[in-house]
Amino acid sequence: MVRRRGEEEVVAESEAPERLIPRTLNECQELQSVHLRTVKELVKCRSGHHGPQRFLKVWCECLRSIFLVRERELAVERVVRFVATFTAYRDEEHANDCDDFVEEFLKHLLQLAEASDRTVRYRTCQLISEVMTRLGEDVEVSDDVWVALISSMQQRMQDKVPFVRVFAASALARLVTGGGSGIEDDPTLLTYQEALENDRSADVRRMVVMSMPALDSTIHQLVEHTADVSDSVRKAVYSVLGSKFPIQMLSIMQRAKVLGRGLADRVPAVQTECVHLLETWLTKDCEGDGVALLRYLDVQTHEKVGEAVLLKALKEGMIKMKEGDSLRQFFQSPDVHTGQCNLENGESGVKQLLNAEQALYFRVLCSTLDSEAQVKRSEAASTGGAQATVYAAVAADNVEALEMILPPTVAAYVGLVNAHLCAGPQHRFAARQLLLLANLLDFSDSANHKAAGTLVHSLLQEESSERGIASETDPDVVIGDALSLGRDKEWADAVARLAVQVHAEQGEYEKVMTDAIVVLGQPCREGGAQVSQWLHCLAVTSLLLEHLKSIQWLSGCAIGAQEIVDALLLVAAKHFHPEVQKAGVRCLGLFQLLASKPSMSVVTQLRRSLLSSFETVQIMAVKATFDVLLWCGASSLDRVMGIGIDLAPVSEPSKAGVQVPPNHPVSVIGDDEMVMRKPLMELLMNLLESAPFEEKPDELVESETVGGLVAEGFAKVLLQSKAFKDVQTIEDILFAQLICLYFNGDMNNSPRLQQCLSVFFINYSVLSADNKKCIARAFIPVMRSAWPGIYGNEGGTSSIVAAKKKRATQLSKFMLELLENQLEGALNENGPLLYGETPDVGQGRLAINIAIEVKRISSKANLAAKSYQLAMARIAPSLKFHASQQEEIKCMRFLLGPMMDAVARDKLLVRELKAMELQLKALDMTPQECLSEEQLQVIIDNLKLSYPKPGDDNEEPTSGPMASCRRTTTRKGATARATQGAVRQAASQSQCQIKLQAQNHITLADSATSTEVTTELDTEADSHEGAASGIKSSSQVLATQATCATDSSDGSCVEHEDKHEIRLITPHIRSSQVSASSANNTIGVQGVQISGPKTRRQSTKAANTASNPTERRQTGRPKSRQSVVFISDESDSDFDTLPRKQLPSAAGKGNL
């Protein structure tokens, strides 16, 4: 008995929560299979004699450790799932205990949800989400806990940690009120909608999409996020639409948008999910009927989407052909041999007309069967044996099925088309689908050719007003596309394809079309023709020119090429109606593309049309002009006008920012005679400056503007600039114009042009190294035109100036990113590059140009110029030199000294320039050699740059409105700066001599390594106060000149802000070889001595140094501790964040 009692005590002790819960949690984190068994054990323990309160306390204590694990380890995730499973488990025998435990545990989790530790909040929201997902419908939770849970999770939706927001969104999925009135105003639903629109995390948006209920108010946002930037969000949207939303809940526009975007998505996973959605809608909502699915899409409005849906459904085998699916079912009998439309008695052999969905279905079905048959024939021809036999059999089956669908004869096909044409405009869509089946028929037989030729003739001669396209009240009012036959581009293409298919013999198509033009153009040539007659004639003419291979093919036809131009096209381009002018200009452009050489009459009319008072005519003239320009070249078009063009390269840099060459001044477009004498490129550039760019957002179609098309045309010209020498001379100007236009604030109203230019800049920068050099050459002029308050640029208030500086900063970052883009194909102007070779992309030339630009700005410039000076200097360290550019490297080393003098007020920038100096010295193969002034000038002239000579006055960009904001300087400071300038000028003349004298004393031969050993020594010498007033002995001046003669690699003079000290930097002079005496304040270098009396400040420094011998004063380099730099309101704070090496990628999406 004693032993049995002990056993019972052991068993009772083992079932206590203090031992059972830890053991269970340890088992569950190792194996998934023990979860169900351990859940039952815990439920039994919780309902035992220990009490639920004791169990809950031990349970919460044991779970404390998992709230501190941030990583998503497998063991921890198993424990979380087990905890949620146990919490949501409902035992019917102890239902009340289960409900009480859920409520108490949720209260505990709600307290932890407010913790300051992000990991605790993350694990808490994860547990709440898992519990809410597993809770059954019959679980009872008090209203207070429910409300507190909703409030807490809505608050966590604003958490800064994305994963906390993810699990909060998942937890709220069970808390949305279902059904009833006022569901659109549910706070949880509003929280979802706000997060879906504003949250930057793709994981959060994905969870919100998966958690949103299936309501009419949520469909719109889900459909809009089929174009989300994240593919995971798009995939989730299609998954939710397929599982929660039937096709009837979406509008026609929403259905077309969802299917169109999904089937055209670039990510295969999103396409697959869209195919699953299509299959769900087709099988559940349409019962596998393709025609029924098309009825939900309104194929007359969304033809492309309907065609893509049918192609995908047929390819995936979702639609099966039914017995009797054929065009023959629409005839009175299957043995019809004639189908001509008899308008007198109404007999046409057709018993039923096709609706729009049926016509599109049969057209796509026939095209699919024909393409599959051709593919199988090719595979059978490329293989052999049994596999070839199988492929041939499949091809034969497809051909047989196609023959059963098509009309029995060509005559029956013609009758079916005529029946739909005679039925009115409501059957025009079905008629067009039938016309597209012509490529599947054989017209070689004479009878078939005659019947089809009659159909083509009737289609070309018919008036569009008979089809209800033109206005009945006013014949001059045009409805639809005035450029196309039948006022419909798709209809014109179908008619042209039928005509080409029927009249396939050489010269036959041209003969038929010219015969039609002669008949249609008769009233136009005689005068008195209506607008509709003009448009009809020009539409047929455009069909001829679009499918004509050469003008020579018109010889022997009813009307010749020159007669078409003189009698029709030029007259139409001068017509009073804008639509007729537009159609005439388009035909003129098509004609010039087919001609062997430019025609003076055509080019003249295109120039005149560029100045038309009608915007639609201008738009068409711009399109035609750029097409002809890319085909013939601007010089050829100018030469035919008798304009001699001699474009000069761009002067570097332009003082007024972005300008055209001197012999092409920018002028406003004037009268016709002046326009006729202007070069074409100048005329188009003037049009770019004066034309509007704002697009019209109200139109359903993508709007076009004159300025946007001109900019797009110039972008195409620049991409093909290698083929046109006349474009290469002004390539810098064109690029500068486009990039300034791209960063213009008014471009927000031109999304089409923004997308076009974004794609252009990326492709232009990676196309060739010469393009990058063009970007580098345009850098300084672009920055001059963008920076406010200099070179005539407007300033404004502080907020306006700050915005303009920010824009200029973004512009410089973008151009630097274009220079850093990797070249495609690694091509240079001399051909392909060798392995490991890097092309010269103009960064070295740009760095030298920046140094010259910094030197141009004098110390007396205004605040805007000084901020511009600092901004430009900050760009230089991010530019790279190649070891092959030895002349550029030496030139840049020479210019770094004056550059650091000019920006000495910015210590951090000086430090970066010194680092750049060390890098250049490492790249220099002969660092001991120095450049003379003559050599420097030769290098700069070879780079086609302008360098201010020592005797010339520096250019001061103070012509802007901010020029009056200058600081007043004292007489003493001005005199000191003048003295220091004279010292530096004299130092540059004796630079080489002093450097060669000092070199013998600054290089030591190391016996171990036999290498040059140098150390850095920075010294400071204060000049006498008499130097500020011009009183200085000749020996002191000579000493100062000799000391300052070292170049930027061996030493440079840096001005202090107080303008009373000259700091000497000699970083490569060994301390043992320099005699420095603090007693008499002298520094000796190869017999040259700088002396001067001590000042009170120097005495104090000497005393401090003597008292602390371990302290060494390091002058000329930035201190290690952070210092505060005070800048003016006009300085550029945006450039402080300018990256030095790598820039972030730009946004670019879309094609030209």
Short mmCIF file of N, CA, C and O in Angstrom, two decimals, residues 129 497 644 896 1007:
data_model
loop_
_atom_site.label_atom_id
_atom_site.label_comp_id
_atom_site.label_asym_id
_atom_site.label_seq_id
_atom_site.Cartn_x
_atom_site.Cartn_y
_atom_site.Cartn_z
N SER A 129 -2.43 36.69 -33.92
CA SER A 129 -2.83 36.35 -35.28
C SER A 129 -3.08 34.87 -35.44
O SER A 129 -4.10 34.45 -36.03
N ARG A 497 -5.25 44.67 -95.29
CA ARG A 497 -4.78 43.28 -95.29
C ARG A 497 -5.57 42.44 -96.29
O ARG A 497 -5.00 41.57 -96.97
N GLY A 644 22.84 76.79 -96.48
CA GLY A 644 24.17 76.28 -96.18
C GLY A 644 24.39 76.29 -94.69
O GLY A 644 24.36 77.33 -94.04
N LEU A 896 44.47 71.35 -58.16
CA LEU A 896 43.91 71.07 -56.84
C LEU A 896 44.33 72.09 -55.80
O LEU A 896 43.58 72.38 -54.87
N SER A 1007 67.95 51.49 -46.62
CA SER A 1007 68.87 50.39 -46.90
C SER A 1007 68.16 49.05 -46.96
O SER A 1007 68.63 48.14 -47.63
#
